[in-house]
Coordinates of C-alpha atoms and ligand atoms in Angstrom, one line a residue:
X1030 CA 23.8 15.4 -9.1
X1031 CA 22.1 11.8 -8.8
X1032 CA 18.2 11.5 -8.3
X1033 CA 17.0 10.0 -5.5
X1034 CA 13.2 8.8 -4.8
X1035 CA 11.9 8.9 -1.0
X1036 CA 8.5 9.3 -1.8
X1037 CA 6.1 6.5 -0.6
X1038 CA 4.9 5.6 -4.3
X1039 CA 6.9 5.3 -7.1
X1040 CA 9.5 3.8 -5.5
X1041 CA 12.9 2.7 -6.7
X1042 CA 12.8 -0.3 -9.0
X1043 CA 16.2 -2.3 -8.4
X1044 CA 18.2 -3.0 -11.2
X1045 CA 18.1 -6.3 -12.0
X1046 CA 14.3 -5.4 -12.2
X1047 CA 14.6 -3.0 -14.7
X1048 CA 17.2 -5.2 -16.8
X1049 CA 14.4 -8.4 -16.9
X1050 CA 12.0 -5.7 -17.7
X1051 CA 14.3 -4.6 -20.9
X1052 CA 14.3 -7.7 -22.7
X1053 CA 11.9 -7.9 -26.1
X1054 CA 8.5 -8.1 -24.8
X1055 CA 7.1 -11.8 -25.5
X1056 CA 3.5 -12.1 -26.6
X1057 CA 1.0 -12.8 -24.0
X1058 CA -0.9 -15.7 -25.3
X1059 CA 3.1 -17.9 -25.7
X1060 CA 4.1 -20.8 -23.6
X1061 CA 7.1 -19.1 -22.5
X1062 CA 4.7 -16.0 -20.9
X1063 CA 1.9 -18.9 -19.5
X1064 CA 5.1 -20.2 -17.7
X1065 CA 5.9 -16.9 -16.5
X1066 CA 2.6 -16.4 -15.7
X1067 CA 2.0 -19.3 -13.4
X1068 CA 5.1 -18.6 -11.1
X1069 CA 3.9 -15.2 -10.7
X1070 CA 0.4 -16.5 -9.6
X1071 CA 2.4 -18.9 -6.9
X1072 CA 4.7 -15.2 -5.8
X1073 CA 1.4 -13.5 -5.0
X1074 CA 0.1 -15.9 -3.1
X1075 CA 2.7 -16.5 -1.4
X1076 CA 3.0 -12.7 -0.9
X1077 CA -0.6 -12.3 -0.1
X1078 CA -0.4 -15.0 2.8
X1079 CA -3.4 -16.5 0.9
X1080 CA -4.5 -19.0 -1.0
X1081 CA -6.8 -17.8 -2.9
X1082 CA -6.1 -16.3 -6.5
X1083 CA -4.6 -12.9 -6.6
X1084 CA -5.6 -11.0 -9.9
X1085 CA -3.4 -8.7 -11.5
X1086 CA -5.1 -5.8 -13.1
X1087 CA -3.4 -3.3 -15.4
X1088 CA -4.3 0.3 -13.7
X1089 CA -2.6 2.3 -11.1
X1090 CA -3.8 0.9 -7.2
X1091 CA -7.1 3.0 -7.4
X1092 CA -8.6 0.7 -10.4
X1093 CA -8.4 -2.3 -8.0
X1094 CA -10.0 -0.1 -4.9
X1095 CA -12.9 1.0 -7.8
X1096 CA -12.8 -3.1 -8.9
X1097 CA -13.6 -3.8 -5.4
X1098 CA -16.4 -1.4 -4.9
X1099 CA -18.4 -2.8 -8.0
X1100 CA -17.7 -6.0 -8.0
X1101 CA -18.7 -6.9 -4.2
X1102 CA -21.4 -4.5 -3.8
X1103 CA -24.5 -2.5 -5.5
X1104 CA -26.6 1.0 -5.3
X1105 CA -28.1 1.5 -1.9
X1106 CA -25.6 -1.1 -0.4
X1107 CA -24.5 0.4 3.5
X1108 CA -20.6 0.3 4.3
X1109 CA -18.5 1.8 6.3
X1110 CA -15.7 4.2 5.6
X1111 CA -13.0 4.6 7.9
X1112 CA -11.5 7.7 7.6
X1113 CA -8.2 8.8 9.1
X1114 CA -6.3 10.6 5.7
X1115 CA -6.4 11.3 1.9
X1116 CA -6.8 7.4 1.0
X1117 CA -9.7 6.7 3.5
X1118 CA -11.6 10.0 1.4
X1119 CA -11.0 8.0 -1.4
X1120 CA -13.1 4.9 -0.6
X1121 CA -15.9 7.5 0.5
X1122 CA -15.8 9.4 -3.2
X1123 CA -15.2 5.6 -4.6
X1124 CA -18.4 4.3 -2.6
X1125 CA -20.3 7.5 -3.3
X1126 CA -19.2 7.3 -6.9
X1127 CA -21.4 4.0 -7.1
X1128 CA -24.4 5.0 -5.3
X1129 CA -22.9 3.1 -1.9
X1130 CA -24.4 4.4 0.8
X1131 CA -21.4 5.3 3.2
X1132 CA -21.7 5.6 6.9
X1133 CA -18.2 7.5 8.0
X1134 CA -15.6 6.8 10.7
X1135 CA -13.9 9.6 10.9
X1136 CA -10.8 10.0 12.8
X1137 CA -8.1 12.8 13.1
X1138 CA -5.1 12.5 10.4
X1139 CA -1.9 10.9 12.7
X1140 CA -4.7 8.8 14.6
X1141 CA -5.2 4.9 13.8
X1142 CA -8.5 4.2 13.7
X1143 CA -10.6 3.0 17.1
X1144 CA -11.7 -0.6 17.0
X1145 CA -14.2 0.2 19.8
X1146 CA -16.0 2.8 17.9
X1147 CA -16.0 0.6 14.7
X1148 CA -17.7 -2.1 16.6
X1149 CA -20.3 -0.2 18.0
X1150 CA -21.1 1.8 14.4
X1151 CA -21.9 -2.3 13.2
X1152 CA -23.6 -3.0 16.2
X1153 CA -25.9 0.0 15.8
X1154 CA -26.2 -0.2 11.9
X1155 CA -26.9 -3.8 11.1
X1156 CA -27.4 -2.7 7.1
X1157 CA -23.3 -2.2 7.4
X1158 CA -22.3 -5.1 4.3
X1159 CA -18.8 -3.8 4.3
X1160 CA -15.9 -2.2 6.2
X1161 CA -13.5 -0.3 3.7
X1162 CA -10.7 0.8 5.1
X1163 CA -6.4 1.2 4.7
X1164 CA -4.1 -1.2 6.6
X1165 CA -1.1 1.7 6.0
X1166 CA -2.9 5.4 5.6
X1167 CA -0.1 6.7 3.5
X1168 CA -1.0 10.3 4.0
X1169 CA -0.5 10.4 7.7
X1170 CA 1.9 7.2 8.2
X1171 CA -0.3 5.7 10.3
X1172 CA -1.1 2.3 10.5
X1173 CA -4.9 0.9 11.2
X1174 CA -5.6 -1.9 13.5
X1175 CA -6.7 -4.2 10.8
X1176 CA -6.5 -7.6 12.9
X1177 CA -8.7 -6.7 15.3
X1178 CA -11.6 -5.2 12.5
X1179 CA -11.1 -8.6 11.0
X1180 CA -12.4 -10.1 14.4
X1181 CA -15.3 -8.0 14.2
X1182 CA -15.9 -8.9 10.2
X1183 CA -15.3 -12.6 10.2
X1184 CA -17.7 -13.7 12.5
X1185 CA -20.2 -11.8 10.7
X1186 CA -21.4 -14.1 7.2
X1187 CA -23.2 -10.5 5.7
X1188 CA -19.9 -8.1 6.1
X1189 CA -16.7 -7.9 4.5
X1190 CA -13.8 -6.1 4.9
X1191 CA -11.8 -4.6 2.5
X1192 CA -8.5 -3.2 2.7
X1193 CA -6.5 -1.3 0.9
X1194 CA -3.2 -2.8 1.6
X1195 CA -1.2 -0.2 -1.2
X1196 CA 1.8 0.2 1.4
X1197 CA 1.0 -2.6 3.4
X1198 CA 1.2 -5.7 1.5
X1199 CA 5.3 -7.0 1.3
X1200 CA 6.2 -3.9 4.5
X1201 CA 4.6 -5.8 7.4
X1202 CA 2.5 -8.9 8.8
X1203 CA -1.0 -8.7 7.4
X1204 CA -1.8 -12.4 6.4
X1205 CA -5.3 -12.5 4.5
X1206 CA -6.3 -15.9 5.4
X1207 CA -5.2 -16.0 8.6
X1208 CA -6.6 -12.8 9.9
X1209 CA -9.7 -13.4 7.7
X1210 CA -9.5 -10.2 5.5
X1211 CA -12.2 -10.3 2.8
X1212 CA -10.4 -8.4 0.2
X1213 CA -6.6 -7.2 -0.3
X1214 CA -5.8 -4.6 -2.8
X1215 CA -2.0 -3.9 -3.2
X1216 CA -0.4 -2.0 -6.3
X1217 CA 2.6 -2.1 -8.3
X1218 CA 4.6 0.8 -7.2
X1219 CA 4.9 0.9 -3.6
X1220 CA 6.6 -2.0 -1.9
X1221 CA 6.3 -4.1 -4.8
X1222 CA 9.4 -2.3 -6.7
X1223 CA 7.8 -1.7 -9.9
X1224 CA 7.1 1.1 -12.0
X1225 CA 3.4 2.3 -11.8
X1226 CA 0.6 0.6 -13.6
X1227 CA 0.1 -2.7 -11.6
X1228 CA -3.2 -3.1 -9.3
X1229 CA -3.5 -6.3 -7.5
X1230 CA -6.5 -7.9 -5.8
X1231 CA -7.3 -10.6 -4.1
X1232 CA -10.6 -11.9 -2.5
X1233 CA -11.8 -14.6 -0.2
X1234 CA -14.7 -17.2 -0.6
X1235 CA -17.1 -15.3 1.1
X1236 CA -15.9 -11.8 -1.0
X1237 CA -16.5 -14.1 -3.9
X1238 CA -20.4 -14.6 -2.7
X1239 CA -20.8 -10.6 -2.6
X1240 CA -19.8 -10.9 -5.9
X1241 CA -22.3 -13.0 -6.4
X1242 CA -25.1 -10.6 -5.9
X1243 CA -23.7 -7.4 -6.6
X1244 CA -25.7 -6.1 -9.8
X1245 CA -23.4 -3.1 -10.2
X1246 CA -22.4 -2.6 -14.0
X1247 CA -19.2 -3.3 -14.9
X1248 CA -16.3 -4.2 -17.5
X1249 CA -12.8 -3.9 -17.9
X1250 CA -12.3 -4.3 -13.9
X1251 CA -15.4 -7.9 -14.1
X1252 CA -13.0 -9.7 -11.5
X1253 CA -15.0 -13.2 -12.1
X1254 CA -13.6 -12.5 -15.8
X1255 CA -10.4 -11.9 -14.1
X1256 CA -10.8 -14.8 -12.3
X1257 CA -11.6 -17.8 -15.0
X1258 CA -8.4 -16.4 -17.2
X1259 CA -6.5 -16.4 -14.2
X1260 CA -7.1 -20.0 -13.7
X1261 CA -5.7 -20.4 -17.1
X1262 CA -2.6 -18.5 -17.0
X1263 CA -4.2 -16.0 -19.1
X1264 CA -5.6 -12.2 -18.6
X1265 CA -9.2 -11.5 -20.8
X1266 CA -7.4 -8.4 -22.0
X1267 CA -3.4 -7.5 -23.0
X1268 CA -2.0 -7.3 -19.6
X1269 CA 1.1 -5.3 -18.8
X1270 CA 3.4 -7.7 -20.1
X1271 CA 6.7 -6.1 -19.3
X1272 CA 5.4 -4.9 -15.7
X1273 CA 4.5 -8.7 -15.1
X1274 CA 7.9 -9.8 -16.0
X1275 CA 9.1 -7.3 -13.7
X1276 CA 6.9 -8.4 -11.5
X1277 CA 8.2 -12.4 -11.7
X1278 CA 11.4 -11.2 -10.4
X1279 CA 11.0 -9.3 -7.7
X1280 CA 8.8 -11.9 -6.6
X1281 CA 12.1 -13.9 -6.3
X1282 CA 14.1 -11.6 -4.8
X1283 CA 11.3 -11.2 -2.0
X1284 CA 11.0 -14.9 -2.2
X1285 CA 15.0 -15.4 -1.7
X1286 CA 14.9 -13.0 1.1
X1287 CA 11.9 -14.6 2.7
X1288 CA 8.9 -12.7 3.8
X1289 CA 9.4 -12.2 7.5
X1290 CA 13.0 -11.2 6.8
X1291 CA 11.6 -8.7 4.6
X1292 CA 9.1 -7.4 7.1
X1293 CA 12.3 -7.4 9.8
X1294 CA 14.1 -5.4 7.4
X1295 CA 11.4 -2.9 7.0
X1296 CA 10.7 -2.6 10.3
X1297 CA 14.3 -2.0 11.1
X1298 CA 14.8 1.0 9.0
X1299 CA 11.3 2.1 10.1
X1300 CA 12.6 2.5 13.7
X1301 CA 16.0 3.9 12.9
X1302 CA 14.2 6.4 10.6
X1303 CA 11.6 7.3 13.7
X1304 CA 14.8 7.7 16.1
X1305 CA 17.2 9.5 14.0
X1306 CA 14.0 12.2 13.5
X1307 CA 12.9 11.9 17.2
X1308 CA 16.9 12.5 18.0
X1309 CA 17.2 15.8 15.4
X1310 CA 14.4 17.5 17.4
X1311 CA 11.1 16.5 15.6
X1312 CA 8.1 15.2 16.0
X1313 CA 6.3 12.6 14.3
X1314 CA 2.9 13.2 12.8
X1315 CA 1.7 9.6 13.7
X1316 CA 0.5 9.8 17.1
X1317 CA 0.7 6.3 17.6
X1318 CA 1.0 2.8 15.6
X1319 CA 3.6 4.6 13.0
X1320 CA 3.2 2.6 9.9
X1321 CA 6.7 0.8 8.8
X1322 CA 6.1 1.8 5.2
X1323 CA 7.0 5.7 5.6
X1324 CA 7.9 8.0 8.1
X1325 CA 5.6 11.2 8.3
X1326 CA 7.2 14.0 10.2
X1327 CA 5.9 17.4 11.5
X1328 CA 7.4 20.5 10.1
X1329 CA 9.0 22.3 13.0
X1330 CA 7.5 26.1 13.7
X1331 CA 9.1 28.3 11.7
X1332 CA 10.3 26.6 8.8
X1333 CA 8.1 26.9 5.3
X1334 CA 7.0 23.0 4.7
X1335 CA 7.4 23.9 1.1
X1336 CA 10.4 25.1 0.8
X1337 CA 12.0 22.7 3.2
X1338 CA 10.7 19.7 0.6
X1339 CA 12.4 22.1 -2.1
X1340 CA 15.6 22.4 -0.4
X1341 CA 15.9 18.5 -0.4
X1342 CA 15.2 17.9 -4.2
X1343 CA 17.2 20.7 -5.6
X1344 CA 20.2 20.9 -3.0
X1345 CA 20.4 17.3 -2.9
X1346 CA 18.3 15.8 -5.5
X1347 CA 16.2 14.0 -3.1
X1348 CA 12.5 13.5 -3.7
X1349 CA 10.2 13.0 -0.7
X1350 CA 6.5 13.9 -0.1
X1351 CA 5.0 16.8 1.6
X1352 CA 1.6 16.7 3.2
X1353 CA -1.9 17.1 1.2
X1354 CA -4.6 18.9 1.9
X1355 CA -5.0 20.5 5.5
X1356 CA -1.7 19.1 6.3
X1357 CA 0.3 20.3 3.1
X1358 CA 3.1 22.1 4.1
X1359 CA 3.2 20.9 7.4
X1360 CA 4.5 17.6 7.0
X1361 CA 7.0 15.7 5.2
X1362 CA 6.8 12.1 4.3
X1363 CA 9.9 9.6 4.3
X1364 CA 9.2 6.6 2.7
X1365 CA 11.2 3.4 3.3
X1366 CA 9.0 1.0 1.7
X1367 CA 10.4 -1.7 -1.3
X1368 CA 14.3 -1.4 -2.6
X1369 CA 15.5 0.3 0.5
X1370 CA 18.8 -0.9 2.5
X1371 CA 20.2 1.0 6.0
X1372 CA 22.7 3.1 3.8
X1373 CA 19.7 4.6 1.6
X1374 CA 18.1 6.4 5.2
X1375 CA 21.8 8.1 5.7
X1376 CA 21.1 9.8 2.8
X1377 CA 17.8 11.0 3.3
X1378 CA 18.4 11.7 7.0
X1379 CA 22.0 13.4 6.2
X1380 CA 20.1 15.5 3.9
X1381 CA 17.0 16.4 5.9
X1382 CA 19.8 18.0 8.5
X1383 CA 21.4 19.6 6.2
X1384 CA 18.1 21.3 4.7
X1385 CA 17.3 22.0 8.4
X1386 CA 20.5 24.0 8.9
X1387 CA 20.3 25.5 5.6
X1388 CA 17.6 27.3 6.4
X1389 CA 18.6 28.8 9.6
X1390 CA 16.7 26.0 11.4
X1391 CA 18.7 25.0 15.0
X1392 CA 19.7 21.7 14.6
X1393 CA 23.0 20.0 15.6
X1394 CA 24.3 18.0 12.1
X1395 CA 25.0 14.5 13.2
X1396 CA 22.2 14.5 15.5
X1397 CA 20.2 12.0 13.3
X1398 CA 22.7 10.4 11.8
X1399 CA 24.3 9.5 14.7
X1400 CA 21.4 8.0 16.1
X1401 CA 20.5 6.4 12.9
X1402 CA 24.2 4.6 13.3
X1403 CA 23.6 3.2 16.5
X1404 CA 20.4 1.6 15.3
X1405 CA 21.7 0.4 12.3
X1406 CA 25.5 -0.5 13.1
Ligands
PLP1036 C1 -0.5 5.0 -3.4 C2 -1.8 4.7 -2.7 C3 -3.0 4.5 -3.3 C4 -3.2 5.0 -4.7 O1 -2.7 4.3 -5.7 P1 -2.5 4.8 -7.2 O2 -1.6 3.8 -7.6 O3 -2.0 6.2 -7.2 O4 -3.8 4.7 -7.8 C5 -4.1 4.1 -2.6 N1 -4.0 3.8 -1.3 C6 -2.8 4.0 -0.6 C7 -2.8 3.6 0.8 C8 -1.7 4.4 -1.3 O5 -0.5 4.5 -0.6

């Protein structure tokens, strides 16, 4: 039996990825890595819609969230937290972690968050410095209205906002200049279609004047550090050389396709995956403004969430993800984010009916699929 990976995060890396990625590793401080180096710079901000420096820092996507948190602000600073799902939490422990005094926006998991209620939190709270927030809340599916926050942020000079773009950034629209987003944070595993271990960041000029003033200590994750090496086709510390090699093609794959015909693509398989569910007798768990990175569906009464995520890995050797926390068990997450093609969702969808029916659940095999065909043909 093959393994397949539908989880949103690690994602598969395509093969001519993984073959760049094989070669001897070159040392960091060569010619032939600066050159390397420099195109990758161009890819990401290219990728970023921005163009300001993106800096690539070797962690997993939560070193760059913690790299924004104490690098832009310091202890007693107000922001906001906008929480919707299990990433939103994390900026609230982050924040909290730093002596940030966090004011919450809480809304229900499978609910985008309400720019109404956002506004009015600033309005009330002029103290607010920042907005953190996801663009894609990869525990529900559920995308947030980032445009219109960024209305609300960039006419103020004294508050930023800062998104976690982690299955956002290379799955749909979210221009950083244009939309005047403070801070992007993206990592290497998601839509990027790398193995873990990749965190990128990226900040504009008036991010780069929080930094400024922020007094928070810090090190390893110093972005201004970050920032002067950058400049010089360098990295203060060993970076991740293989990873960014990796990294050089993929950018030129995404580059070949072109950016907006990689969001179309997503978006296209987003949609067929949302019909072939709908069509099969489910529900989705977003409620509305589904994000096109992954597909989170509601277990249907009666079937054990657990062992219906079971049934797909060990029938079919299919990973996907479950839910966490309240929702765990009651949910399972699709993801269709980075190296995935129409044929990859006949497999996942084929197999989600046949894990239905396996365990006694009433569903009509070809439903999905059939639908799935139409949408794709
Ligand atoms: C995956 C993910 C993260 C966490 O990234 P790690 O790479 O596991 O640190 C953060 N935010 C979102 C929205 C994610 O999808």
């Amino acid at each position: 039996m093959k393994s397949y990976l539908f989880a949103p995060g690690p994602t598969p890396v395509p093969e001519r990825v993984l073959l760049r990625m094989a070669a001897p590793i070159m040392h960091h401080r060569e010619k032939v890595f600066e050159e390397v180096f420099e195109e990758v710079r161009e890819g990401l901000k290219y990728l970023f819609q921005t163009e300001q420096e993106v800096l690539m820092l070797t962690s997993s996507g939560t070193g760059a969230m913690e790299g924004a948190v104490t690098n832009l602000f310091s202890k007693g600073d107000e922001v906001l937290v906008v929480r919707a799902g299990k990433f939103g939490q994390r900026w609230g422990e982050l924040a909290e972690a730093y002596g940030l005094v966090p004011t919450f926006a809480d809304f229900s998991w499978g609910e985008p968050a309400d720019v109404a209620a956002i506004s009015e939190i600033l309005e009330k709270r002029p103290g607010i410095r920042g907005i953190l927030i996801q663009a894609s809340e990869t525990s529900t599916g559920v995308m947030h209205p980032i445009r219109e926050i960024a209305a609300l942020t960039s006419k103020r000079e004294d508050v930023i906002l800062v998104v976690d773009g982690i299955t956002a950034v290379g799955v749909f629209e979210m221009p950083m200049d244009a939309w005047g987003i403070d801070v992007v944070v993206t990592g290497s595993q998601k839509a990027l279609m790398l193995p873990p271990g990749l965190a990128f960041i990226s900040l504009s000029e008036k991010a780069w004047r929080f930094a400024e003033r922020s007094t928070t200590p810090r090190y390893y994750f110093d972005l201004k550090k970050h920032l002067v090496s950058a400049r010089k086709n360098q990295t203060p510390y060993t970076p991740a050389i293989s990873l960014i090699i990796g990294l050089h093609e993929v950018l030129a794959m995404i580059k070949d396709e072109g950016l907006e015909e990689v969001f179309r693509r997503h978006h296209r398989l987003a949609d067929a995956t949302r019909s072939a569910v709908k069509a099969m007798g489910l529900e989705l768990f977003a409620k509305s403004s589904p994000s096109d990175a992954l597909t989170a569906v509601v277990v249907p009464d009666g079937i054990d969430g657990l062992a219906l995520k079971k049934a797909f890995l060990e029938r079919y050797g299919i990973t996907v993800a479950g839910g966490q926390d309240h929702v765990k068990g009651k949910i399972i997450r699709i993801a269709h984010l980075g190296y995935f093609d129409p044929m990859d969702m006949f497999q996942v969808i084929g197999a989600f009916e046949m894990a239905l029916h396996s365990m006694g659940y009433a569903i009509e095999l070809g439903s999905g699929l059939k639908v799935l065909a139409e949408k794709l043909a």
